[in-house]
Amino acid sequence: MAKEVLVFAEQRDGALKKVSFEMVTTGRKLADQMGGECAAVLVGDGVEGIAAELGKYGADKVFVVEDAKLKNYAPDLYAQAVAEVAKDAKILLGGASAMGKDLLPRVAARLETAMASDCVKFDLDGDALLSFRPVFAGKAFVTIKVTGSPQIATGRPKVFPAEENAKAGAVEKVSVSLGDAKAVLKETKIEAGDRVDLTEADIIVSGGRGMKGPDEYKILEELVDALGATATVGASRAAVDAGWRPHGDQVGQTGKTVSPSLYIAAGISGAIQHLAGMGSSKYIVAINKDPDAPIFSKADYGIVEDLFKVVPEITSEVKKLLAE
Amino acid sequence: MNVAVIMKQVPDTEALIKVAPDGSGYVKEGVKFVMNPYDEFGVEEALKNKESAGAKEVTIVSMGSERAVEAIRTGLAMGADKGVLLKIGENEYTDAFGVAKALAEELKGGDYKIIYCGKQAIDDDMAQVGPMVAQLLDIPCVNVVTSVELSGDKAVCTREIEGGKEIFEVSLPAVIACQKGLNEPRYASLPGIMKAKKKPLDIKDVKLEGAKSEIAKWEMPPERPAGRIIEGDDPAAKAAELVKALREEAKVI
Ligand SMILES: Cc1cc2nc3c(=O)[nH]c(=O)nc-3n(C[C@H](O)[C@H](O)[C@H](O)COP(=O)(O)OP(=O)(O)OC[C@H]3O[C@@H](n4cnc5c(N)ncnc54)[C@H](O)[C@@H]3O)c2cc1C
């Protein structure tokens, strides 16, 4: 079967990642424009049962590579398996998740082709994929055209919609003869706490040096709790370097690039490196007692006020509103 | 054991990026260039391996224009032993695959036990070179690494994933792509800077081949319309006004 568009479907512990549905939906649309087929490739051990879920989002076919050696993420073996299925595809898409970012460059090198990472929009010029993506953490954008084959690209999580588009994908097992993994996963530690990751959050409340210390983040956490399960806490580098927050919370050019629907910056001045990482948020709220703070020039809504006075008030307003 | 660090020279994080009017690239005049911040973690880790894990020599390998010599010298001033620049013209372009091919070719002959690099370069943000080099050399790679423990011919590395960590064991040689949190990069000392001038730095002309993609166009991000300062008599009034606006205008809560 022709695989005009193939999507790497990421699963962990037998559960498909949401970005996989986003990419299958995107792949489906591209395949329709090309008048071709959209397939998915699923790699793991005992994962055939979840293959049908990909069909719901529009995959005509799901190639399943199963092997006990693929139970945990093994970068070199996964790359071998995906490259095997992808070698005659025109386009290979995946999510720009921790796994996708690690795996797909290996697949590209294996197939002697290039790729575009962390894209936020795709287009077609005939059969050529045009990938639109931020550079310099969003200070500029480029359009990439891969001239090698397949044309590989990863899409940023949460940017593309996941839409059901039932195609009742057929499942085809593919066997790949694998050697021994060169990098072996010994342990996965998922941090306690039920908050979403920054890159997957819909709402981010970030605190900077203006928070004054680690314990004061409690007021941001209370606001996040009031805003619900899709909200989480972020930080500026000043707060991370002070040891108030883990470095995984850092938003900015050398932290995470985020694009939530709502970004609330409390006690953050708006240094260029910070703005670079959050500038593509849909709505930005700045809370700063200094009316001249540069963050206000990027904000949709600004509050000039002591954050310790206004954040708890916002929390109680949100609680009131959501209780209605 | 010898250790290599793959390093890229990039515009300083402070730099204001301006796209050239014809969309062919960004304006380099007036921009200050520095060592890619994530690569600094690689240099630091390599130097630590020299101080306490028996690494003999640390080599910095970079691909770029003549200007990248400055960034290699920074690494030498931090304490690396020698540098190699795979030199291309200022306006010559290749993609991550082309870079990885040239780097892998250079690294192949070096008998390196560990090849450090940054998890991504902060200019193109592609995050591809580390895993691509590993694939081309057919060795393991651990990406987005925040801790490395070496024992004999093995390394145990912790890497960041969404909401947690993965711990990988790899046999050496391996590529380790560094993330913030791995260490605190040292500054180049004045004596270090003096010594760096005398350290070997090999400049090799490379012929570009192997690029499998092109940048069709550069653009500036869309301008954000001017925002609004929320007024009110006291914090409670401002909070109420903000929440109302987020609900009714922005519709995000
Ligand atoms: C190589 C490099 C990479 C970098 N990468 C990043 C990055 O990825 N992300 C990042 O964020 N930074 C980054 N930076 C750092 C950046 O330059 C700034 O230093 C940092 O963003 C400042 O953080 P801040 O806004 O929290 O602190 P500050 O600039 O100190 O601002 C604190 C703000 O809090 C306000 N404030 C204080 N008290 C209160 C109060 N009670 N109520 C309300 N407001 C109050 C002040 O008015 C001030 O505007 C990088 C720097 C370098 C050199």
XYZ file of C-alpha atoms and ligand atoms in Angstrom:
630
model
C 0.000 0.000 0.000
C 1.204 3.446 -0.797
C 2.050 5.472 2.286
C 1.920 9.019 1.025
C 1.797 10.226 4.600
C 2.980 8.129 7.522
C 2.622 9.211 11.141
C 4.763 7.909 13.987
C 2.231 7.153 16.731
C 3.841 7.502 20.135
C 2.705 5.304 22.991
C 4.027 4.897 26.495
C 2.950 1.897 28.603
C 0.342 1.047 26.013
C -1.318 4.471 26.065
C -1.214 6.668 22.955
C -0.050 10.234 23.416
C -2.458 12.986 22.480
C 0.071 14.470 20.060
C -0.216 11.245 18.037
C -3.896 11.998 17.383
C -2.998 15.576 16.507
C -0.444 14.359 13.984
C -2.734 11.696 12.489
C -5.406 14.368 12.014
C -2.809 16.606 10.344
C -1.464 13.745 8.233
C -4.994 12.856 7.123
C -5.584 16.390 5.861
C -2.288 16.433 3.964
C -2.985 13.006 2.443
C -6.427 14.155 1.294
C -4.876 17.197 -0.375
C -2.367 14.933 -2.105
C -5.076 12.443 -3.040
C -3.187 9.737 -1.190
C -3.329 7.595 1.883
C -2.464 8.309 5.483
C -0.988 5.510 7.553
C 0.419 5.321 11.062
C 3.255 3.307 12.510
C 2.955 2.026 16.052
C 5.961 0.525 17.800
C 5.993 -1.384 21.095
C 5.127 -4.671 22.722
C 1.512 -5.841 22.921
C 0.221 -2.614 21.406
C -1.920 -3.994 18.588
C -5.024 -3.433 20.691
C -4.657 0.348 20.622
C -4.020 0.569 16.866
C -7.734 1.043 16.099
C -7.756 4.311 18.047
C -5.546 5.807 15.343
C -8.097 4.841 12.717
C -10.626 7.054 14.472
C -8.506 10.069 13.654
C -8.221 9.131 10.004
C -5.427 6.593 9.525
C -6.271 4.279 6.601
C -3.849 1.738 7.911
C -1.768 1.167 11.014
C 1.536 -0.646 10.713
C 2.335 -2.342 13.995
C 5.862 -3.391 14.886
C 5.791 -5.520 18.014
C 8.722 -7.059 19.812
C 9.579 -7.680 23.471
C 12.679 -5.547 22.849
C 10.414 -2.606 22.034
C 8.478 -2.698 25.298
C 10.346 0.351 26.618
C 11.561 3.213 24.492
C 14.856 2.130 22.910
C 16.056 4.955 20.626
C 18.175 2.883 18.238
C 15.693 -0.001 17.915
C 12.692 2.295 17.550
C 14.612 4.191 14.864
C 15.315 0.957 13.020
C 11.660 -0.103 13.198
C 10.254 3.268 12.119
C 12.824 3.684 9.325
C 11.922 0.237 8.003
C 8.241 1.198 7.653
C 8.927 4.804 6.552
C 11.468 4.215 3.825
C 8.960 4.364 0.963
C 6.680 7.052 2.447
C 6.615 10.546 0.956
C 6.061 12.313 4.275
C 6.763 11.115 7.824
C 5.243 13.115 10.677
C 5.643 12.789 14.424
C 5.093 14.850 17.545
C 7.793 17.175 18.827
C 7.584 15.421 22.187
C 10.554 14.193 24.216
C 10.392 10.906 22.306
C 9.703 12.397 18.879
C 12.521 14.907 19.208
C 14.946 12.146 20.090
C 13.735 9.500 17.685
C 12.982 11.229 14.388
C 16.448 12.782 13.855
C 17.808 9.243 14.163
C 15.268 8.005 11.630
C 16.194 10.867 9.288
C 19.906 10.081 9.531
C 19.183 6.391 8.964
C 17.269 7.196 5.802
C 19.790 9.855 4.715
C 17.198 12.601 4.699
C 16.554 15.857 6.558
C 13.735 16.976 8.792
C 11.982 20.053 10.157
C 11.533 20.070 13.948
C 8.809 21.511 16.156
C 6.634 22.905 13.374
C 3.496 24.937 14.004
C 1.932 24.817 10.514
C 2.156 22.621 7.424
C 1.302 23.294 3.810
C 1.811 21.558 0.499
C 3.415 22.799 -2.676
C 2.479 19.941 -4.992
C 3.897 16.916 -3.206
C 6.450 19.022 -1.347
C 5.795 19.609 2.339
C 6.244 23.170 3.544
C 6.932 23.264 7.275
C 6.491 26.540 9.117
C 8.422 26.759 12.372
C 9.800 29.225 14.917
C 13.549 29.871 15.198
C 15.382 31.756 17.973
C 12.562 30.535 20.282
C 10.048 32.536 18.271
C 12.015 35.699 17.491
C 11.586 34.741 13.799
C 9.962 32.043 11.649
C 11.196 29.949 8.739
C 9.563 27.769 6.110
C 11.512 24.565 5.514
C 11.318 22.402 2.422
C 12.890 18.966 2.777
C 14.348 17.862 -0.545
C 15.319 14.375 0.605
C 12.888 11.503 0.928
C 10.902 10.897 3.006
C 10.154 14.454 4.072
C 10.226 14.265 7.856
C 8.744 16.797 10.251
C 7.641 16.977 13.867
C 4.679 19.085 14.987
C 4.574 20.978 18.245
C 2.149 19.394 20.740
C -1.132 21.263 21.329
C -0.863 23.388 18.189
C -2.671 21.086 15.740
C -6.253 19.962 16.421
C -7.061 16.284 17.022
C -10.302 15.596 15.169
C -12.099 12.329 14.851
C -12.433 11.328 11.206
C -13.338 7.661 11.234
C -11.515 5.594 8.644
C -11.504 2.294 10.571
C -7.849 1.733 9.824
C -6.745 -1.768 8.926
C -3.922 -3.180 11.003
C -0.873 -4.683 9.360
C 1.839 -6.362 11.370
C 5.390 -5.702 10.277
C 8.261 -7.743 11.566
C 11.698 -6.206 11.854
C 14.697 -8.204 12.925
C 16.238 -6.239 15.754
C 19.653 -6.468 17.347
C 20.315 -5.515 20.945
C 19.509 -2.016 22.169
C 22.544 0.227 22.519
C 20.774 2.537 24.951
C 18.740 0.698 27.563
C 15.967 2.330 29.564
C 16.512 1.363 33.206
C 13.820 3.374 34.878
C 11.149 5.975 34.256
C 10.359 8.377 37.079
C 7.164 10.317 36.678
C 7.129 13.191 39.106
C 4.369 13.120 41.661
C 1.688 15.736 41.221
C -1.096 15.792 38.769
C -0.297 18.999 36.903
C 0.233 18.918 33.163
C 3.635 19.561 31.643
C 4.370 23.142 30.582
C 4.459 22.171 26.908
C 1.023 20.562 27.194
C -0.655 23.140 29.436
C -3.532 25.348 28.310
C -2.906 27.940 31.013
C 0.464 28.814 32.560
C 0.965 31.018 35.601
C 4.639 31.943 35.757
C 6.501 33.641 38.573
C 9.811 35.494 38.374
C 12.237 37.167 40.713
C 9.347 39.262 42.013
C 8.089 36.146 43.839
C 10.851 36.750 46.403
C 11.277 33.083 47.433
C 10.196 29.453 46.893
C 7.398 29.393 49.484
C 5.638 32.334 47.916
C 4.862 30.205 44.828
C 2.023 28.832 46.903
C -0.118 31.763 45.795
C 0.521 30.883 42.146
C -0.242 27.227 42.823
C -3.543 28.214 44.402
C -4.433 30.196 41.289
C -3.433 27.258 39.087
C -5.566 24.886 41.166
C -8.514 27.228 40.778
C -7.981 27.371 36.994
C -8.241 23.590 36.690
C -6.464 20.535 35.393
C -5.041 22.095 32.225
C -3.159 24.801 34.132
C 0.361 24.674 35.522
C 3.132 26.788 37.065
C 6.143 28.145 35.164
C 9.082 30.364 36.058
C 11.635 32.808 34.707
C 15.295 31.901 34.677
C 15.945 34.264 37.589
C 13.595 32.192 39.763
C 15.095 28.914 38.551
C 18.674 30.070 39.061
C 17.767 31.206 42.572
C 16.728 27.602 43.238
C 13.085 28.468 43.874
C 11.790 26.251 41.074
C 13.181 23.193 39.226
C 14.885 24.024 35.918
C 12.194 22.052 34.057
C 9.860 24.957 34.915
C 11.923 27.533 33.033
C 10.182 29.322 30.195
C 12.293 31.178 27.652
C 14.915 30.980 24.977
C 17.001 28.536 27.005
C 13.983 27.078 28.769
C 10.769 25.769 27.317
C 9.005 27.442 24.421
C 5.333 27.444 25.309
C 2.149 28.436 23.508
C -0.775 28.144 25.927
C -4.080 29.946 25.434
C -3.345 32.015 28.536
C 0.032 32.985 30.014
C 0.074 34.944 33.262
C 3.468 36.458 34.139
C 3.751 37.575 37.766
C 6.817 39.466 38.943
C 8.597 38.929 35.624
C 10.249 41.923 33.967
C 10.074 40.600 30.403
C 13.712 40.145 29.417
C 14.158 39.346 25.740
C 15.095 35.720 26.570
C 11.869 35.262 28.517
C 9.688 36.937 25.877
C 11.201 34.651 23.236
C 9.818 31.557 24.957
C 6.269 32.719 25.668
C 5.626 35.324 22.965
C 3.379 33.026 20.938
C 0.918 32.492 23.804
C -2.601 33.341 22.672
C -3.300 35.753 25.542
C -0.697 37.250 27.865
C -1.391 38.836 31.244
C 1.381 40.762 33.006
C 1.336 41.551 36.708
C 4.132 43.860 37.764
C 4.421 46.744 40.184
C 6.731 48.600 37.802
C 4.611 50.309 35.095
C 7.682 50.515 32.830
C 8.459 46.779 32.885
C 9.016 45.590 29.257
C 6.601 42.687 29.776
C 3.708 45.150 29.436
C 4.599 45.774 25.796
C 3.846 42.105 25.022
C 0.802 41.743 27.251
C -2.839 41.779 26.181
C -3.831 42.715 29.729
C -1.586 44.395 32.272
C -2.059 44.988 35.971
C 0.287 47.451 37.662
C 0.168 46.223 41.229
C 1.956 44.328 43.969
C 1.496 40.711 42.943
C 1.110 39.558 46.555
C -1.975 41.738 46.830
C -3.564 41.024 43.465
C -2.869 37.327 42.772
C -4.946 36.046 45.745
C -7.766 38.347 44.604
C -7.604 36.879 41.103
C -7.750 33.396 42.621
C -10.877 34.184 44.573
C -12.507 35.801 41.508
C -11.713 32.703 39.420
C -13.135 30.449 42.125
C -16.300 32.535 42.267
C -16.689 32.451 38.496
C -16.070 28.730 38.098
C -18.395 27.877 40.989
C -21.301 29.521 39.168
C 39.913 8.172 27.109
C 39.389 11.210 24.932
C 36.294 13.341 24.954
C 34.895 15.585 22.223
C 32.411 18.409 22.453
C 30.375 19.437 19.422
C 29.908 23.181 19.632
C 28.067 25.795 17.573
C 28.514 29.536 17.590
C 25.140 31.304 17.755
C 23.784 34.846 18.214
C 23.749 35.932 21.864
C 20.422 35.366 23.607
C 20.143 39.171 23.978
C 20.260 39.657 20.209
C 17.293 41.262 18.506
C 16.716 39.176 15.426
C 15.789 41.014 12.235
C 14.835 39.180 9.083
C 16.453 40.479 5.887
C 13.907 42.365 3.745
C 14.074 39.746 0.973
C 13.361 36.921 3.453
C 16.626 35.147 2.666
C 17.993 35.077 6.201
C 18.516 37.215 9.281
C 20.682 40.285 9.589
C 24.052 39.377 11.101
C 25.591 42.857 11.238
C 25.769 44.177 14.760
C 24.882 40.814 16.282
C 27.138 39.468 19.029
C 27.965 35.775 18.652
C 28.629 33.378 21.538
C 28.989 29.692 22.283
C 25.572 28.004 22.176
C 24.488 28.036 25.872
C 23.608 24.307 25.880
C 27.060 23.472 24.517
C 28.624 25.181 27.556
C 27.183 22.354 29.669
C 28.950 19.910 27.354
C 32.295 21.675 27.712
C 31.904 21.777 31.490
C 31.016 18.079 31.711
C 33.994 17.150 29.512
C 36.321 19.184 31.720
C 34.924 17.461 34.796
C 35.626 14.097 33.148
C 39.210 15.258 32.746
C 39.466 16.301 36.370
C 37.934 13.231 37.955
C 37.084 10.495 35.470
C 40.435 10.057 33.785
C 39.673 11.736 30.461
C 42.989 12.621 28.827
C 42.104 15.228 26.274
C 39.095 17.392 25.481
C 38.606 18.424 21.857
C 36.081 21.001 20.699
C 34.739 20.407 17.219
C 32.711 23.079 15.499
C 31.344 23.685 12.041
C 30.834 27.231 10.889
C 32.415 30.308 9.408
C 35.850 31.636 10.381
C 34.075 33.655 13.094
C 33.376 30.452 15.057
C 37.058 30.420 16.041
C 36.098 32.916 18.794
C 33.696 30.427 20.358
C 36.241 27.608 20.106
C 38.761 29.856 21.890
C 36.198 30.407 24.644
C 36.076 26.632 25.125
C 39.856 26.411 25.116
C 39.976 29.219 27.684
C 37.560 27.263 29.880
C 40.105 24.424 29.787
C 39.626 22.298 26.663
C 42.865 21.095 25.045
C 42.362 21.613 21.350
C 39.903 22.742 18.746
C 38.862 21.791 15.241
C 36.869 24.099 12.987
C 35.192 22.630 9.931
C 35.132 25.861 8.029
C 32.422 26.956 5.638
C 31.717 30.379 4.156
C 29.670 32.912 6.132
C 26.736 32.599 3.763
C 27.038 28.952 2.865
C 24.091 26.936 4.097
C 23.689 23.366 5.096
C 21.086 21.728 7.292
C 21.406 19.636 10.457
C 21.877 16.529 8.330
C 24.725 18.141 6.382
C 26.333 19.334 9.620
C 25.923 15.933 11.268
C 27.519 14.227 8.252
C 30.576 16.466 8.319
C 30.907 16.208 12.105
C 30.521 12.424 12.091
C 33.205 12.173 9.417
C 35.561 14.258 11.548
C 34.729 12.457 14.822
C 35.119 8.979 13.327
C 38.880 9.150 13.387
C 39.174 10.539 16.910
C 38.731 7.517 19.198
C 36.425 9.538 21.468
C 34.720 7.748 24.344
C 32.112 10.423 24.819
C 30.844 13.072 22.444
C 29.002 15.840 24.250
C 26.742 18.350 22.552
C 23.913 20.681 23.524
C 20.338 19.404 23.333
C 19.709 22.086 20.722
C 21.264 25.189 19.195
C 19.342 28.291 20.223
C 19.407 29.778 16.716
C 17.678 27.185 14.531
C 16.164 25.276 17.514
C 16.201 22.085 15.423
C 17.515 19.733 18.140
C 18.764 17.234 15.552
C 22.556 17.181 15.379
C 23.260 15.030 18.468
C 21.003 12.094 17.596
C 21.930 12.362 13.897
C 25.672 12.168 14.641
C 25.034 9.179 16.908
C 23.070 7.447 14.174
C 25.715 8.139 11.543
C 28.411 6.756 13.888
C 26.084 3.904 14.871
C 26.548 4.595 18.584
C 23.991 5.301 21.321
C 22.748 8.771 22.178
C 21.034 10.036 25.291
C 19.250 13.307 24.739
C 18.229 16.179 27.068
C 20.536 14.907 29.793
C 20.627 16.384 33.305
C 23.011 13.910 34.956
C 25.807 11.587 33.838
C 27.543 8.901 35.890
C 30.477 7.141 34.312
C 31.683 3.707 35.349
C 34.199 1.915 33.182
C 32.832 1.514 29.698
C 29.316 2.522 30.635
C 27.411 5.691 31.374
C 24.154 6.072 33.240
C 22.333 9.204 32.121
C 19.159 10.859 33.326
C 17.117 12.641 30.708
C 14.053 14.877 30.923
C 10.743 13.792 29.467
C 7.249 15.254 29.859
C 6.523 15.393 33.566
C 9.422 13.192 34.626
C 12.722 11.538 33.879
C 14.103 8.535 32.055
C 17.285 6.813 33.180
C 19.291 5.198 30.390
C 22.356 3.015 30.509
C 24.606 3.150 27.460
C 27.868 1.574 26.530
C 30.606 3.958 25.437
C 31.309 5.477 23.003
C 28.102 7.480 23.107
C 26.694 10.895 22.294
C 25.335 12.804 25.295
C 23.170 15.846 24.524
C 23.174 18.244 27.465
C 20.318 20.112 29.137
C 20.398 22.905 31.695
C 20.713 21.454 35.186
C 23.575 19.094 34.269
C 26.214 21.375 35.798
C 27.291 24.990 36.245
C 29.598 25.944 33.380
C 32.781 27.650 34.581
C 33.916 31.005 33.283
C 37.095 31.347 31.305
C 39.768 32.735 33.674
C 42.274 35.368 32.573
C 45.190 32.882 32.645
C 42.901 30.487 30.788
C 42.330 33.079 28.078
C 46.090 33.659 27.778
C 46.787 29.933 27.522
C 43.997 29.410 24.998
C 45.860 31.509 22.463
C 48.627 28.916 22.329
C 46.440 25.808 22.211
C 46.183 23.937 18.907
C 43.269 24.943 16.703
C 42.984 23.142 13.419
C 40.985 24.865 10.678
C 39.838 22.507 7.943
C 38.037 23.561 4.803
C 35.063 21.313 4.223
C 33.090 20.927 1.076
C 29.400 21.181 1.713
C 27.407 18.241 0.598
C 24.613 16.258 2.044
C 22.041 18.976 2.753
C 18.617 17.457 2.208
C 16.501 20.512 2.908
C 16.371 24.219 2.295
C 14.941 27.234 4.041
C 12.384 28.566 1.614
C 11.642 31.736 3.549
C 12.365 33.763 6.704
C 9.665 35.885 8.335
C 9.207 38.018 11.419
C 6.581 36.886 13.949
C 3.214 38.613 13.650
C 3.035 41.877 15.623
C 0.944 41.693 18.778
C -1.683 44.404 18.979
C -1.207 46.836 21.865
C -2.665 45.569 25.113
C -4.740 47.228 27.786
C -3.854 48.182 31.353
C -6.574 47.052 33.704
C -7.618 49.932 35.937
C -9.392 49.793 39.271
C -9.463 51.403 42.714
C -7.871 48.485 44.555
C -6.395 45.027 43.893
C -9.798 43.377 44.284
C -11.382 45.641 41.664
C -8.502 45.065 39.239
C -8.727 41.308 39.776
C -12.470 41.338 39.088
C -11.968 43.376 35.917
C -9.221 41.045 34.673
C -11.207 37.871 35.282
C -14.199 39.442 33.528
C -12.045 40.305 30.499
C -10.507 36.822 30.375
C -13.983 35.347 30.490
C -15.897 37.644 28.183
C -13.361 39.067 25.724
C -10.575 36.507 25.550
C -12.804 33.530 26.441
C -9.871 31.607 27.873
C -11.329 30.736 31.293
C 22.328 32.900 28.049
C 21.096 33.400 28.742
C 19.919 32.687 28.609
C 18.764 33.105 29.267
N 17.609 32.380 29.115
C 16.498 32.766 29.782
C 15.278 32.012 29.692
O 15.196 30.997 28.994
N 14.204 32.432 30.398
C 14.234 33.556 31.186
O 13.201 33.881 31.801
N 15.349 34.276 31.278
C 16.486 33.905 30.616
N 17.616 34.628 30.771
C 17.658 35.654 31.826
C 17.048 36.965 31.454
O 18.034 37.753 30.830
C 16.560 37.691 32.733
O 17.626 37.821 33.637
C 15.432 36.967 33.462
O 14.416 36.599 32.566
C 14.878 37.882 34.526
O 13.926 37.196 35.277
P 12.780 37.977 36.045
O 11.961 38.738 35.084
O 12.078 36.989 36.903
O 13.607 38.926 37.035
P 13.826 40.489 37.001
O 14.282 40.966 35.708
O 14.626 40.793 38.209
O 12.362 41.052 37.183
C 11.618 40.945 38.350
C 10.370 41.772 38.148
O 9.508 41.582 39.243
C 8.880 42.821 39.540
N 8.457 42.741 40.944
C 9.228 42.632 42.051
N 8.467 42.536 43.151
C 7.174 42.581 42.746
C 5.919 42.530 43.414
N 5.839 42.404 44.739
N 4.811 42.611 42.666
C 4.875 42.753 41.320
N 6.014 42.804 40.651
C 7.146 42.723 41.342
C 9.928 43.856 39.273
O 9.330 45.106 39.024
C 10.635 43.272 38.059
O 10.071 43.758 36.849
C 18.784 34.261 30.084
C 19.958 34.989 30.193
C 21.103 34.585 29.528
C 22.360 35.395 29.659
